[in-house]
GROMACS .gro file of N, CA, C and O in nm:
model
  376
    1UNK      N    1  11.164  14.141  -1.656
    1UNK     CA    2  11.077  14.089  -1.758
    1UNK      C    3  11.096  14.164  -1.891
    1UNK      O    4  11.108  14.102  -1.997
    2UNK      N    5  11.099  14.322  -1.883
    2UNK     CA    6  11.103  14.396  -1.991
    2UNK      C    7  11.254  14.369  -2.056
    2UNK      O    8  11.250  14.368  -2.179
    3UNK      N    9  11.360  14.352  -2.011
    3UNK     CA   10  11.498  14.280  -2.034
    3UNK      C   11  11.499  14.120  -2.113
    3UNK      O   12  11.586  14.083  -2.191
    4UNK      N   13  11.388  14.044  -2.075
    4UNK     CA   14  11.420  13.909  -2.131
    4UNK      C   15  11.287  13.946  -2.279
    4UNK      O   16  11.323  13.903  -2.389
    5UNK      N   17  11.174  14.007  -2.275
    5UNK     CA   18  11.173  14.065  -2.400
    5UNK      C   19  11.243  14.079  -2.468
    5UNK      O   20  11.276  14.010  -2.564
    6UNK      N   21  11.294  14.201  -2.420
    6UNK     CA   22  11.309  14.277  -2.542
    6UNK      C   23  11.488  14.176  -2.625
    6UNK      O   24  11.525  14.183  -2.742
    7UNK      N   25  11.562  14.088  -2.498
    7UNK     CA   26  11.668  14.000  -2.539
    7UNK      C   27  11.551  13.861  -2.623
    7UNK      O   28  11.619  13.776  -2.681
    8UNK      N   29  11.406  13.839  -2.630
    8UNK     CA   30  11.376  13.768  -2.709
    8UNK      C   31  11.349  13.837  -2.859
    8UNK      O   32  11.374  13.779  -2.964
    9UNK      N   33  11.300  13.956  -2.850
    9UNK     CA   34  11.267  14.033  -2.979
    9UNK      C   35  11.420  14.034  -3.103
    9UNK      O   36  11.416  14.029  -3.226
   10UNK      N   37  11.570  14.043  -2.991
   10UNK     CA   38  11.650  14.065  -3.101
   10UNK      C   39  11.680  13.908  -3.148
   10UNK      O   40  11.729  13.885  -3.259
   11UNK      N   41  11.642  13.795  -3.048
   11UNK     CA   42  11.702  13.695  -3.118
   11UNK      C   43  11.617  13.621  -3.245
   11UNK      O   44  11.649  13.529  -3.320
   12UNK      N   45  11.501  13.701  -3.235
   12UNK     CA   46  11.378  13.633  -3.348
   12UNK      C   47  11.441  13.734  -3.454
   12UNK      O   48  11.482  13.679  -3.556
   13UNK      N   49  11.456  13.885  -3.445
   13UNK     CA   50  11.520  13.955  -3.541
   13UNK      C   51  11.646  13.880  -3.623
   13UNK      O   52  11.654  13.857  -3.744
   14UNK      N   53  11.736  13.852  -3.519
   14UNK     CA   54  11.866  13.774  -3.592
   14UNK      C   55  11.816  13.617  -3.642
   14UNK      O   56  11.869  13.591  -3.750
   15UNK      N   57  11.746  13.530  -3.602
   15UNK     CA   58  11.646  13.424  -3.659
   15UNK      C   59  11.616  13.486  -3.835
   15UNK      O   60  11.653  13.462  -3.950
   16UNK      N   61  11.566  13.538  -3.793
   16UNK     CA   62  11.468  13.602  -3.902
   16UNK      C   63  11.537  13.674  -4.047
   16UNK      O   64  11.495  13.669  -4.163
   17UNK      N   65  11.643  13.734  -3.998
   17UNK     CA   66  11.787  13.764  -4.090
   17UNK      C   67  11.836  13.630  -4.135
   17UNK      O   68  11.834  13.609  -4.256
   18UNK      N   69  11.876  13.544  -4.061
   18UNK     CA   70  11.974  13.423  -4.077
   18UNK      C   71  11.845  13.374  -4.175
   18UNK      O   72  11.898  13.375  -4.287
   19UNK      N   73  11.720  13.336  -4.192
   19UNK     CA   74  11.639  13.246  -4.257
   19UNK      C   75  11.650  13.382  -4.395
   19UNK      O   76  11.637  13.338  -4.509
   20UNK      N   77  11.663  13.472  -4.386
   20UNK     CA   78  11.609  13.526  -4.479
   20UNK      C   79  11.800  13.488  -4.574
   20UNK      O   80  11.787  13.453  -4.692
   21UNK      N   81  11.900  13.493  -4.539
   21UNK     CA   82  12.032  13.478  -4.585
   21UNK      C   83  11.982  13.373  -4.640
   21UNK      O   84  11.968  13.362  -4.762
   22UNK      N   85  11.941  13.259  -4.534
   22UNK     CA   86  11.930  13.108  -4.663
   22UNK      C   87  11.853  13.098  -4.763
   22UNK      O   88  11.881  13.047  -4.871
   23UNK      N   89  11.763  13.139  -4.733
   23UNK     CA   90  11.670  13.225  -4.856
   23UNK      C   91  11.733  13.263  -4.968
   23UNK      O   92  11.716  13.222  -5.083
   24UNK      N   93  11.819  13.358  -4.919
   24UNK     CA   94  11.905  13.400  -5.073
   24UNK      C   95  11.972  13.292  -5.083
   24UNK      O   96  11.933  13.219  -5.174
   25UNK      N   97  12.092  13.240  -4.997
   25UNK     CA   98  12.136  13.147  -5.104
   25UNK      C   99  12.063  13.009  -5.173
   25UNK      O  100  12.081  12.972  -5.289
   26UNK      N  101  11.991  12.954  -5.087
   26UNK     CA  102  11.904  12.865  -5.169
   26UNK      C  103  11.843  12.923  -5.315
   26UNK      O  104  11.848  12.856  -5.418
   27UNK      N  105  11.788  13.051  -5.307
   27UNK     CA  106  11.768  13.121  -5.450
   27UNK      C  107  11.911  13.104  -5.581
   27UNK      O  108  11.910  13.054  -5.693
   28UNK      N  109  12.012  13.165  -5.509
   28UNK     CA  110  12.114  13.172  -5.594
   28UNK      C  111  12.181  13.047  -5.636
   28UNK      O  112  12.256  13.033  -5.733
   29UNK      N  113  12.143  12.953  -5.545
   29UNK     CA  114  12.193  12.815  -5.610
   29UNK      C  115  12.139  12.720  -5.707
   29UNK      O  116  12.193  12.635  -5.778
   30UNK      N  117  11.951  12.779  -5.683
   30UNK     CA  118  11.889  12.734  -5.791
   30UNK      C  119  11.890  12.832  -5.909
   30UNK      O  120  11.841  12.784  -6.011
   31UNK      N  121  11.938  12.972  -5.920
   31UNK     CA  122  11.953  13.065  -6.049
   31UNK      C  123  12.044  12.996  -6.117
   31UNK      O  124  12.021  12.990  -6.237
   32UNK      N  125  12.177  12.920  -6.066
   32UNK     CA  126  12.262  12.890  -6.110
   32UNK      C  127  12.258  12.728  -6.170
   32UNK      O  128  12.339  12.684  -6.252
   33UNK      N  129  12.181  12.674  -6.128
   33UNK     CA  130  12.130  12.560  -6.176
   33UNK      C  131  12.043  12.549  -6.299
   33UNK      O  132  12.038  12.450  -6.372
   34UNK      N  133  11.968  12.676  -6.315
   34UNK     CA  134  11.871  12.687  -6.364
   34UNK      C  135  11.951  12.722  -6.525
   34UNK      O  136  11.924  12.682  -6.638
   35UNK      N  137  12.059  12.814  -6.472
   35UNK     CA  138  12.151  12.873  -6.591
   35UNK      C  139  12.229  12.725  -6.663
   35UNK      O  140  12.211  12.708  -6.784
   36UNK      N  141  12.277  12.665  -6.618
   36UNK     CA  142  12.317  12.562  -6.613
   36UNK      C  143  12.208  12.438  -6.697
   36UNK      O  144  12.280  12.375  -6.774
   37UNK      N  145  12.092  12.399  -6.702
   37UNK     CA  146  12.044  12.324  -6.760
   37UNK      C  147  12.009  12.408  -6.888
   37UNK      O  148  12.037  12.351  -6.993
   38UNK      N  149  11.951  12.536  -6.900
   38UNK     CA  150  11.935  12.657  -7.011
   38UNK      C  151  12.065  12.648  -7.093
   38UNK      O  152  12.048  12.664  -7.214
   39UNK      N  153  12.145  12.634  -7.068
   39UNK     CA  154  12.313  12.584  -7.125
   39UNK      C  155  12.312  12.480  -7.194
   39UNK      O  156  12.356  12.489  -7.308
   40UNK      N  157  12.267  12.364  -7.151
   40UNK     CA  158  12.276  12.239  -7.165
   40UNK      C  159  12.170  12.253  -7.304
   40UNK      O  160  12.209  12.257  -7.421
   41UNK      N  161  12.034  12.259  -7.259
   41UNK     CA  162  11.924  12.240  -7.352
   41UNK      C  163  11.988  12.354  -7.479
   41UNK      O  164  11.949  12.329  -7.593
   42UNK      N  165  12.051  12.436  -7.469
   42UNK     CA  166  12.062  12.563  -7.599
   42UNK      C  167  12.159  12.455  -7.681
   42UNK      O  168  12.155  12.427  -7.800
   43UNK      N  169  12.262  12.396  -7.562
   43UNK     CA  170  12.389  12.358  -7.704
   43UNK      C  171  12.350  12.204  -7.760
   43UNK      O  172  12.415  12.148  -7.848
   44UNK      N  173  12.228  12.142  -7.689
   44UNK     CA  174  12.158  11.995  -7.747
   44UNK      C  175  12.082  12.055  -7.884
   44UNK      O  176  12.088  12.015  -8.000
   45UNK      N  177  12.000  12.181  -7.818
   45UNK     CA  178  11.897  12.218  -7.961
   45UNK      C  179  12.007  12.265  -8.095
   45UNK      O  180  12.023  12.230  -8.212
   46UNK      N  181  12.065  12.358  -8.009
   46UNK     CA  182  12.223  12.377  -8.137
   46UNK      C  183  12.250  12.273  -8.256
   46UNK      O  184  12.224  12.273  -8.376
   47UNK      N  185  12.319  12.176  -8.159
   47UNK     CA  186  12.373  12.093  -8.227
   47UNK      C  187  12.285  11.964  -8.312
   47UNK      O  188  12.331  11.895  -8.403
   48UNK      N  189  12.174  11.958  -8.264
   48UNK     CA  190  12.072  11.884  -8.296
   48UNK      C  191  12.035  11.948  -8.484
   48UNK      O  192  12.029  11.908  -8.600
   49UNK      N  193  12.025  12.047  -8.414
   49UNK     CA  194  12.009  12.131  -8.592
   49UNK      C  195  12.098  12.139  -8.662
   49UNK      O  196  12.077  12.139  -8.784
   50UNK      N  197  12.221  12.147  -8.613
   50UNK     CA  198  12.350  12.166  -8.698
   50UNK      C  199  12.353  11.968  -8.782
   50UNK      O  200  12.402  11.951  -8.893
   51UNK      N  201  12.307  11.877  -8.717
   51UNK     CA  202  12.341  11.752  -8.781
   51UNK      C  203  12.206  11.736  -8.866
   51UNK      O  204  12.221  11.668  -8.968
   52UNK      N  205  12.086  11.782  -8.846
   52UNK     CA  206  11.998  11.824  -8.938
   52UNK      C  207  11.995  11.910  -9.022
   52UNK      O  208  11.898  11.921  -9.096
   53UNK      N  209  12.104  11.994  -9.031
   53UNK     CA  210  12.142  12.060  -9.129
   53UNK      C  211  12.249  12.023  -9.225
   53UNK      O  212  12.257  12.053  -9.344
   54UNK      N  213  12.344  11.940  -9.143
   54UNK     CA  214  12.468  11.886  -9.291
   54UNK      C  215  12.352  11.774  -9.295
   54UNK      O  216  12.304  11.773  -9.408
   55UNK      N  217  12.313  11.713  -9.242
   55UNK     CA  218  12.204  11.512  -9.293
   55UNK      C  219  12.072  11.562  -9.311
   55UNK      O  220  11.985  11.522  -9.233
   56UNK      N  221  12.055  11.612  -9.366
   56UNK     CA  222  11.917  11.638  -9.346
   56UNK      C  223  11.795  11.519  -9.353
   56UNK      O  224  11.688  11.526  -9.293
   57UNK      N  225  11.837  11.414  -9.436
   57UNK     CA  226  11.795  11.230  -9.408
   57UNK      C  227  11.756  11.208  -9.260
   57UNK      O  228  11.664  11.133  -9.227
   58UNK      N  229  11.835  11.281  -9.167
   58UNK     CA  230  11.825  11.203  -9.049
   58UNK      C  231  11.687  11.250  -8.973
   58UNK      O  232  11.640  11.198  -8.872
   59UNK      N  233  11.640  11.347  -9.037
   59UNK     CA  234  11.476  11.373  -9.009
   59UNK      C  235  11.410  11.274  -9.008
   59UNK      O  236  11.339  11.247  -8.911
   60UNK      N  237  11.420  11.189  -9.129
   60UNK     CA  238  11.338  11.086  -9.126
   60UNK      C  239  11.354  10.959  -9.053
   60UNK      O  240  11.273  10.866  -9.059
   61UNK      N  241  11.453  10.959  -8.989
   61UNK     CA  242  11.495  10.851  -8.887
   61UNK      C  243  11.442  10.886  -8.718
   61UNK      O  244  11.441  10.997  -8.663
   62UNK      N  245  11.394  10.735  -8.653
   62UNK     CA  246  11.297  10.773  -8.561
   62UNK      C  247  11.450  10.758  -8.457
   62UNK      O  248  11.570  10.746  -8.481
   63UNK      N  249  11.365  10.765  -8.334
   63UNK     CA  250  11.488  10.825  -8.265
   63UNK      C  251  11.540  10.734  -8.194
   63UNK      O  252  11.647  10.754  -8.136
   64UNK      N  253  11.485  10.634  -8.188
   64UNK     CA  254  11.615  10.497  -8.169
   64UNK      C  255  11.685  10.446  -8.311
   64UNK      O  256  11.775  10.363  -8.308
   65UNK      N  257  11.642  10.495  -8.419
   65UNK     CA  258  11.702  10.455  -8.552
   65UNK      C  259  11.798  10.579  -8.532
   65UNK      O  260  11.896  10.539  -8.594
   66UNK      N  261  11.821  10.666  -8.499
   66UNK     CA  262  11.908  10.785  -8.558
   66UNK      C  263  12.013  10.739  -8.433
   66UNK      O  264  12.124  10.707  -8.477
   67UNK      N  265  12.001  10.730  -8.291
   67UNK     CA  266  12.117  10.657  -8.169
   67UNK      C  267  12.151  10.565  -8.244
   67UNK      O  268  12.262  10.592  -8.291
   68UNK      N  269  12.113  10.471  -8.280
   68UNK     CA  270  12.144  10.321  -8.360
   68UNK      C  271  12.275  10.390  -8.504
   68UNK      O  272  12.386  10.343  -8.526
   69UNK      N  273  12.208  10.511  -8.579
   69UNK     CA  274  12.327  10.531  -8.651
   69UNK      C  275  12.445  10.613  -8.587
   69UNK      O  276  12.559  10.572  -8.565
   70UNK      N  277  12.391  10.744  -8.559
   70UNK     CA  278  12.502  10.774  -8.491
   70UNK      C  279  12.593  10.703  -8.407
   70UNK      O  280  12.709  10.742  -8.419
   71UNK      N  281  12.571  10.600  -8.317
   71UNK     CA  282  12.627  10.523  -8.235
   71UNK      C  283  12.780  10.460  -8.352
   71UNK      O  284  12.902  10.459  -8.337
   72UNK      N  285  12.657  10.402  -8.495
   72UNK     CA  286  12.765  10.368  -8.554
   72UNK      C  287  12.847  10.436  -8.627
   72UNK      O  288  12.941  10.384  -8.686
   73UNK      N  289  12.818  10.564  -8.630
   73UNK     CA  290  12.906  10.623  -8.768
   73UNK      C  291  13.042  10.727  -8.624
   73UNK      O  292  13.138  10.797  -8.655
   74UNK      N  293  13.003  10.701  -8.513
   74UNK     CA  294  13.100  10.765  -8.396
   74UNK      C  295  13.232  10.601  -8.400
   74UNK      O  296  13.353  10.596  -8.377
   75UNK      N  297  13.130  10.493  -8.439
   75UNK     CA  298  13.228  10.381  -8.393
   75UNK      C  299  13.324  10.401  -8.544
   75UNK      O  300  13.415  10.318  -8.545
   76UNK      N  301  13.324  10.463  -8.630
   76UNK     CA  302  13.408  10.428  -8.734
   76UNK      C  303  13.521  10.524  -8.723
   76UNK      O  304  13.511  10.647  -8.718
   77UNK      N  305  13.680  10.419  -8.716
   77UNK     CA  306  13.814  10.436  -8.693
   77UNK      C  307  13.793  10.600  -8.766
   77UNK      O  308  13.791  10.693  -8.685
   78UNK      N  309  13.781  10.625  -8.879
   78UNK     CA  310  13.805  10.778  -8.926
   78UNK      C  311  13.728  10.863  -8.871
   78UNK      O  312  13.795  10.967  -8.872
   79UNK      N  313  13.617  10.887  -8.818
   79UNK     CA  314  13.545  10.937  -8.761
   79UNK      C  315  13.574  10.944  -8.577
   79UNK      O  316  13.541  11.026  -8.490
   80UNK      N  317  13.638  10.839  -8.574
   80UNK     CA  318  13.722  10.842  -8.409
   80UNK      C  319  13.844  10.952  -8.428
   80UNK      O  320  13.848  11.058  -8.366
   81UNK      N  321  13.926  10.915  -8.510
   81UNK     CA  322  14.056  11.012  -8.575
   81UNK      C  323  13.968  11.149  -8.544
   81UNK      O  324  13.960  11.214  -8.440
   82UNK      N  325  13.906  11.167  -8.670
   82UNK     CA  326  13.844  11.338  -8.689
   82UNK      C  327  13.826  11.373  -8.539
   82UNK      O  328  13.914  11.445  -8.491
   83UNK      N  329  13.759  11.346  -8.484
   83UNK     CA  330  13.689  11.361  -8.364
   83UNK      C  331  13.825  11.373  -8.273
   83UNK      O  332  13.819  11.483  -8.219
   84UNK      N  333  13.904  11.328  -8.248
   84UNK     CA  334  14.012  11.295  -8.149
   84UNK      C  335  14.125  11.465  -8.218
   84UNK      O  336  14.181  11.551  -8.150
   85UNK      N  337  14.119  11.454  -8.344
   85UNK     CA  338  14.184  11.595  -8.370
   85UNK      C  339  14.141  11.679  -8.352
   85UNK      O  340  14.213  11.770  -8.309
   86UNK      N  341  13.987  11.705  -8.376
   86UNK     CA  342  13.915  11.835  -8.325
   86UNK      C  343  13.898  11.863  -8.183
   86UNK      O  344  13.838  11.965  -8.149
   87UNK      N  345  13.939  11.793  -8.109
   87UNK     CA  346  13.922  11.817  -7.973
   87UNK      C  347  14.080  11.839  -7.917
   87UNK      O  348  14.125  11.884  -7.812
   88UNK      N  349  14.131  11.795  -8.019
   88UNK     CA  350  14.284  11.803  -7.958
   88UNK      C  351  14.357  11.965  -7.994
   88UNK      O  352  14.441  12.030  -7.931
   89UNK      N  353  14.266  12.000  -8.151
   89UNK     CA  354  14.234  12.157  -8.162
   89UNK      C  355  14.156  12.279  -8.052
   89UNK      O  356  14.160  12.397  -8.017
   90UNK      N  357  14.112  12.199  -8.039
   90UNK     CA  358  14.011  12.283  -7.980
   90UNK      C  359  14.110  12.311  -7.794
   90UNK      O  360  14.132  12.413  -7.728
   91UNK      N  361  14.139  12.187  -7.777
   91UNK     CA  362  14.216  12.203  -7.647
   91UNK      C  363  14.323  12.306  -7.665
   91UNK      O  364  14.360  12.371  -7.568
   92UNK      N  365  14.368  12.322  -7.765
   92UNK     CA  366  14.515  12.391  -7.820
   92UNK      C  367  14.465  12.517  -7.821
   92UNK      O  368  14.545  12.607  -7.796
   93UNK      N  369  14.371  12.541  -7.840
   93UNK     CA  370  14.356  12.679  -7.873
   93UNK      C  371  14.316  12.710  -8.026
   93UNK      O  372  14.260  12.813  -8.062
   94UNK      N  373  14.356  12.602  -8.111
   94UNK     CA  374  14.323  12.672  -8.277
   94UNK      C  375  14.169  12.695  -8.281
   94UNK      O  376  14.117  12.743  -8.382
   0.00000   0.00000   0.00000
C-alpha cells in the first residue's frame, strides 16, 4: 500500500510539473502575441501621424472620406511607380 502511494504522490508531482510547463508556454505564446499587436498598433499610430503631418487637411476628413481618398490617391499610376520604387529600395538595402 505504502509503495502504490507513494508511486501515486510522484505521478501527481510529474502531473503537476507537466501543467505547470504548459503554463509557461501558453504564457510565452501570449507575451509574444501581445508584442506582436504592440508592433502593429505603434507603426499604425506612427504612420497615421506621419500622413497628418505632411496633409494636415486630412484631419478634417471623416474616416470613410479619408479610405475613400487615400484609396484614390494609392490608385494613381505615379503614386503606384513611387511606391513600387520605395519598396524595391527598401528591399535592396538603400
Amino acid at each position: 500500500m505504502e509503495k502504490l502511494q507513494a508511486e501515486k504522490e510522484k505521478v501527481e508531482r510529474q502531473l503537476a510539473q507537466e501543467q505547470h510547463k504548459i503554463q509557461r508556454l501558453e504564457n510565452r505564446a501570449a507575451y509574444y502575441e501581445k508584442r506582436d499587436r504592440r508592433k502593429r498598433a505603434h507603426r499604425l499610430i506612427t504612420r497615421g501621424a506621419a500622413i497628418e503631418s505632411v496633409v494636415p487637411q486630412t484631419k478634417a476628413l471623416s474616416e470613410t472620406n479619408f479610405y475613400a481618398f487615400v484609396e484614390q490617391v494609392f490608385a494613381l499610376p505615379d503614386t503606384q511607380r513611387l511606391l513600387t520604387e520605395a519598396v524595391s529600395r527598401h528591399a535592396g538595402g538603400d
